[in-house]
JSON list of C-alpha atoms in Angstrom, two decimals:
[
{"chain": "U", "resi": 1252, "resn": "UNK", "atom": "CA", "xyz": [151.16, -1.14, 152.75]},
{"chain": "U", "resi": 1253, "resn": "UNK", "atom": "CA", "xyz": [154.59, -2.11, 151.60]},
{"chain": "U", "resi": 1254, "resn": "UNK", "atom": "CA", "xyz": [156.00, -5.30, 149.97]},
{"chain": "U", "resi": 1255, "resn": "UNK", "atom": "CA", "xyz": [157.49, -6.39, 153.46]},
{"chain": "U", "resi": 1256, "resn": "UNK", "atom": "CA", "xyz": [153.85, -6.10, 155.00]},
{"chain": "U", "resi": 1257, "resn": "UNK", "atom": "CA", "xyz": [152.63, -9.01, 156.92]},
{"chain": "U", "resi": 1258, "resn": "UNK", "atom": "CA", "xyz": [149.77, -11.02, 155.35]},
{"chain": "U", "resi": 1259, "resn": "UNK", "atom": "CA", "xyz": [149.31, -13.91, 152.81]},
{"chain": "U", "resi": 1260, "resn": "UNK", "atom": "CA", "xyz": [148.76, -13.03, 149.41]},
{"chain": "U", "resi": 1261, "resn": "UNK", "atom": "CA", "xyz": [144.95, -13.93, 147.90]},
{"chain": "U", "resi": 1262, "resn": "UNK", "atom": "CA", "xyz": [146.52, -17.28, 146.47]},
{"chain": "U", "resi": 1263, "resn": "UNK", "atom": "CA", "xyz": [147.38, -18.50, 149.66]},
{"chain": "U", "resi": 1264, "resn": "UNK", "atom": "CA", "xyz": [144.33, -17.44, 151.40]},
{"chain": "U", "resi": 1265, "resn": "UNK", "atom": "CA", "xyz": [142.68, -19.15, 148.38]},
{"chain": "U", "resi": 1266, "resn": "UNK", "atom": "CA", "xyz": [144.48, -22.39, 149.05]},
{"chain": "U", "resi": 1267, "resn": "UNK", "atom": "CA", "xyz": [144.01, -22.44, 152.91]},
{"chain": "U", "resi": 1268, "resn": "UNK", "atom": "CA", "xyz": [139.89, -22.01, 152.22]},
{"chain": "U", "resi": 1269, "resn": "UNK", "atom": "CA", "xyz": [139.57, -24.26, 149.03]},
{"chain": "U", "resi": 1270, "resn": "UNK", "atom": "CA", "xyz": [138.37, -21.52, 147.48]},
{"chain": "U", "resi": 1271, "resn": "UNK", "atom": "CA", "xyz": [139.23, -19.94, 143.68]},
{"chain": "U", "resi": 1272, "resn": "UNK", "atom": "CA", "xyz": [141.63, -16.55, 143.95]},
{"chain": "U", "resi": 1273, "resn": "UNK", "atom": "CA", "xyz": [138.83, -15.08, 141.55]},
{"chain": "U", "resi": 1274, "resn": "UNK", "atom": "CA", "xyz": [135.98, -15.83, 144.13]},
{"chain": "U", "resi": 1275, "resn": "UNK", "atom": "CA", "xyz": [138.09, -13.84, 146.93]},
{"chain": "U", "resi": 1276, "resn": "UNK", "atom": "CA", "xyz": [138.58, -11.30, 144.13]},
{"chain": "U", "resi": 1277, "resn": "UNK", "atom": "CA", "xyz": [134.55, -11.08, 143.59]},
{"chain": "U", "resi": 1278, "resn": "UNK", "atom": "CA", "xyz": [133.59, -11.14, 146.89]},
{"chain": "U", "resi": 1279, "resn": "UNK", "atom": "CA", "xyz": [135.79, -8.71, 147.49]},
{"chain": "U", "resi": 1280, "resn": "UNK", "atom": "CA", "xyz": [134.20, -6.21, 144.91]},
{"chain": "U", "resi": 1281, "resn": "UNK", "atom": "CA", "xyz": [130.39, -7.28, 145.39]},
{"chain": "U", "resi": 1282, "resn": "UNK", "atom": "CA", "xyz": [130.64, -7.34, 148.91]},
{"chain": "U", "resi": 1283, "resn": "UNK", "atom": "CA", "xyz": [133.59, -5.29, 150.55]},
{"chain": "U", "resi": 1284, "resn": "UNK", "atom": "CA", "xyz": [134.98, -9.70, 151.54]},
{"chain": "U", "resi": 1285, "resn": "UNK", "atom": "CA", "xyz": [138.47, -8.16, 151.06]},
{"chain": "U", "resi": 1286, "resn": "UNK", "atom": "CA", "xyz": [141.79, -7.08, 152.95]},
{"chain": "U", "resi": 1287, "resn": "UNK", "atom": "CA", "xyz": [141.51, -4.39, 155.20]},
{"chain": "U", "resi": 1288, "resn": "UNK", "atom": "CA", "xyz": [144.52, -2.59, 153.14]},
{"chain": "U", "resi": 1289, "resn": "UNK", "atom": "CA", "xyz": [145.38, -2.40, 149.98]},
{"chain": "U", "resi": 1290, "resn": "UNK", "atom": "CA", "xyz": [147.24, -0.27, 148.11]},
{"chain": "U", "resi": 1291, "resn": "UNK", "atom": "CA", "xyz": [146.56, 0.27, 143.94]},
{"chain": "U", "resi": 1292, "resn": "UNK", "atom": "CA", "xyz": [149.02, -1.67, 142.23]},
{"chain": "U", "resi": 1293, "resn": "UNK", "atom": "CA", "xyz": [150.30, -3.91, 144.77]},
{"chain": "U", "resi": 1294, "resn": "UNK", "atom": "CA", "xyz": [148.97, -7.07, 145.69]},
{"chain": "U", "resi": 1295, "resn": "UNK", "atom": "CA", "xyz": [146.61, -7.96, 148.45]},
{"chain": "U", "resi": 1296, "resn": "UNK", "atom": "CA", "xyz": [147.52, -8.96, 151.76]},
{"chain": "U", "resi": 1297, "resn": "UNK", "atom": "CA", "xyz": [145.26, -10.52, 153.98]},
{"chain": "U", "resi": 1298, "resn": "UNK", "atom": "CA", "xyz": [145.78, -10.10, 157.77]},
{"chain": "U", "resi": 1299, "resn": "UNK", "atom": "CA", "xyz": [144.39, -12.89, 160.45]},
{"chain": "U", "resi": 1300, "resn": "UNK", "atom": "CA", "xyz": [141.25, -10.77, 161.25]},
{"chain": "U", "resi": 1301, "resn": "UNK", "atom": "CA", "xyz": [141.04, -10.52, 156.80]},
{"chain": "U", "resi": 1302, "resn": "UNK", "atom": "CA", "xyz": [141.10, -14.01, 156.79]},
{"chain": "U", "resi": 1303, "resn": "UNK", "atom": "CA", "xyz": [138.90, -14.51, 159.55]},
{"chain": "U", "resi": 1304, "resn": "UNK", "atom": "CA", "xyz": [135.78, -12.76, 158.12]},
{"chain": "U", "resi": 1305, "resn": "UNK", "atom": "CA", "xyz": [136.45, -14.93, 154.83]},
{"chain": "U", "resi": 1306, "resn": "UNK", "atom": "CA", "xyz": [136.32, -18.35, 156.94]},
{"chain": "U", "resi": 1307, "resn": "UNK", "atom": "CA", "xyz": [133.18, -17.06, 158.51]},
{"chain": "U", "resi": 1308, "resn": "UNK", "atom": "CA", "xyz": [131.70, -16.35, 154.81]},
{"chain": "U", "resi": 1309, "resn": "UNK", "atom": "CA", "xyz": [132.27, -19.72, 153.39]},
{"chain": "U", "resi": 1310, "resn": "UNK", "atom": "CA", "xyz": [131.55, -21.43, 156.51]},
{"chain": "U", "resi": 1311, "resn": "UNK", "atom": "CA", "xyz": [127.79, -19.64, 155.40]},
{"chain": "U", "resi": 1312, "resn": "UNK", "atom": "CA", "xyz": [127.73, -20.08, 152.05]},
{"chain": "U", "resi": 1313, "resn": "UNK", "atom": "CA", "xyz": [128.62, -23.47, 152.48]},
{"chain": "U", "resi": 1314, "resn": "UNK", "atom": "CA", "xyz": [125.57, -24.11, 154.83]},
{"chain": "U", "resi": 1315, "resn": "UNK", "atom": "CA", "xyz": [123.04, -21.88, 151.95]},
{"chain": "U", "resi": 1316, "resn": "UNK", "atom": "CA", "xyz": [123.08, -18.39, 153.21]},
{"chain": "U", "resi": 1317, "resn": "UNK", "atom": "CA", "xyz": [123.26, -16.38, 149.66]},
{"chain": "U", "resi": 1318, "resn": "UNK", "atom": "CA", "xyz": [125.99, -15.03, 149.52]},
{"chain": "U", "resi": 1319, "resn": "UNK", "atom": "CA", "xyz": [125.21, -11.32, 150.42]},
{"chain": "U", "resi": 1320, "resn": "UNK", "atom": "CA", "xyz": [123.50, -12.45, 153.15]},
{"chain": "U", "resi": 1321, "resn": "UNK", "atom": "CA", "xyz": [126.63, -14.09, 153.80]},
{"chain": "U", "resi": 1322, "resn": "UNK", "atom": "CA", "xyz": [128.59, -11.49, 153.87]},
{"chain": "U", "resi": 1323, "resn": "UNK", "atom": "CA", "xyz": [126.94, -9.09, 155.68]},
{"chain": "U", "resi": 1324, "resn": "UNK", "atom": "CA", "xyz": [126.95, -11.35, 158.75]},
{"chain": "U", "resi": 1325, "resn": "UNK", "atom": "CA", "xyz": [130.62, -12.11, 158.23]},
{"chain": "U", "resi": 1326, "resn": "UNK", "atom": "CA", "xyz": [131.64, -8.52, 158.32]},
{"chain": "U", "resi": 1327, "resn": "UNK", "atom": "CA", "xyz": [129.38, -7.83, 161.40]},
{"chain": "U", "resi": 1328, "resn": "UNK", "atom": "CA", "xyz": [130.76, -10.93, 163.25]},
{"chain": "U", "resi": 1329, "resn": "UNK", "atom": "CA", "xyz": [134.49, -9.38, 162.37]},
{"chain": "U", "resi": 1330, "resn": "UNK", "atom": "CA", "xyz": [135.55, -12.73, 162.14]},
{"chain": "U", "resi": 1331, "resn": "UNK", "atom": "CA", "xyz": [134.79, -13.74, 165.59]},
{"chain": "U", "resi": 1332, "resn": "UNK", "atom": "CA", "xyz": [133.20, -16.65, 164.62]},
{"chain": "U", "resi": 1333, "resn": "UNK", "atom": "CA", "xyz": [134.59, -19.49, 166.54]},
{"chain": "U", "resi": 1334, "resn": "UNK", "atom": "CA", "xyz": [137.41, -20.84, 164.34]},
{"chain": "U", "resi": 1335, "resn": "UNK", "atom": "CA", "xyz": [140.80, -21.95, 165.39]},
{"chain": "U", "resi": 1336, "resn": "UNK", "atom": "CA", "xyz": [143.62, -19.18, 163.38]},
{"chain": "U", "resi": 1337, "resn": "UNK", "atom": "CA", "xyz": [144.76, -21.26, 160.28]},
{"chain": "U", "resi": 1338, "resn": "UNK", "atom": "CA", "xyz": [142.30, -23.61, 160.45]},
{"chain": "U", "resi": 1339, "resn": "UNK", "atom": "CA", "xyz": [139.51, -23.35, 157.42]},
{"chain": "U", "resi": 1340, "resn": "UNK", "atom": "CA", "xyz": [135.69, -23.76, 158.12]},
{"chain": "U", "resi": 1341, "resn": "UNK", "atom": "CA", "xyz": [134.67, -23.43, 154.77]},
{"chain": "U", "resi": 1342, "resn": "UNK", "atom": "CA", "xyz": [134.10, -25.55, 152.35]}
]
């Protein structure tokens, strides 16, 4: 991925979801919540279908799924949850 890739960096993403960049970066590490490409050294980018899976994770942790649970449901559901693009469901 280059610096001219498409895809909002994990502060945006953070700001669309009301969420802290540090929970995208643990969910990310505990539970493979994280960009479909990234390269060492470079920032993440999140892509729609990225962002997607995230909505569909806080939109479950927000309701009291733990979050593994959580996650593993939002990775199998690729994001196909039914939430407008650009419009958070989470908390």
């Amino acid at each position: 991925m280059t610096e001219s890739s498409p895809g909002l960096t994990s502060g945006a993403v953070a700001r669309r979801l009301g969420v802290a960049p540090t929970t995208l970066r643990s969910w990310d590490r505990r539970y493979g919540i994280g960009p479909a490409a990234h390269e060492s050294g470079r920032h993440r980018r999140w892509s729609p279908h990225d962002i997607a899976v995230l909505q569909e994770m806080c939109r479950l942790t927000a309701a009291g799924v733990p979050p593994a649970e959580a996650a593993r449901t939002a990775r199998a559901a690729g994001g196909s949850a039914e939430a407008e693009p650009g419009v958070p469901t989470g908390p």
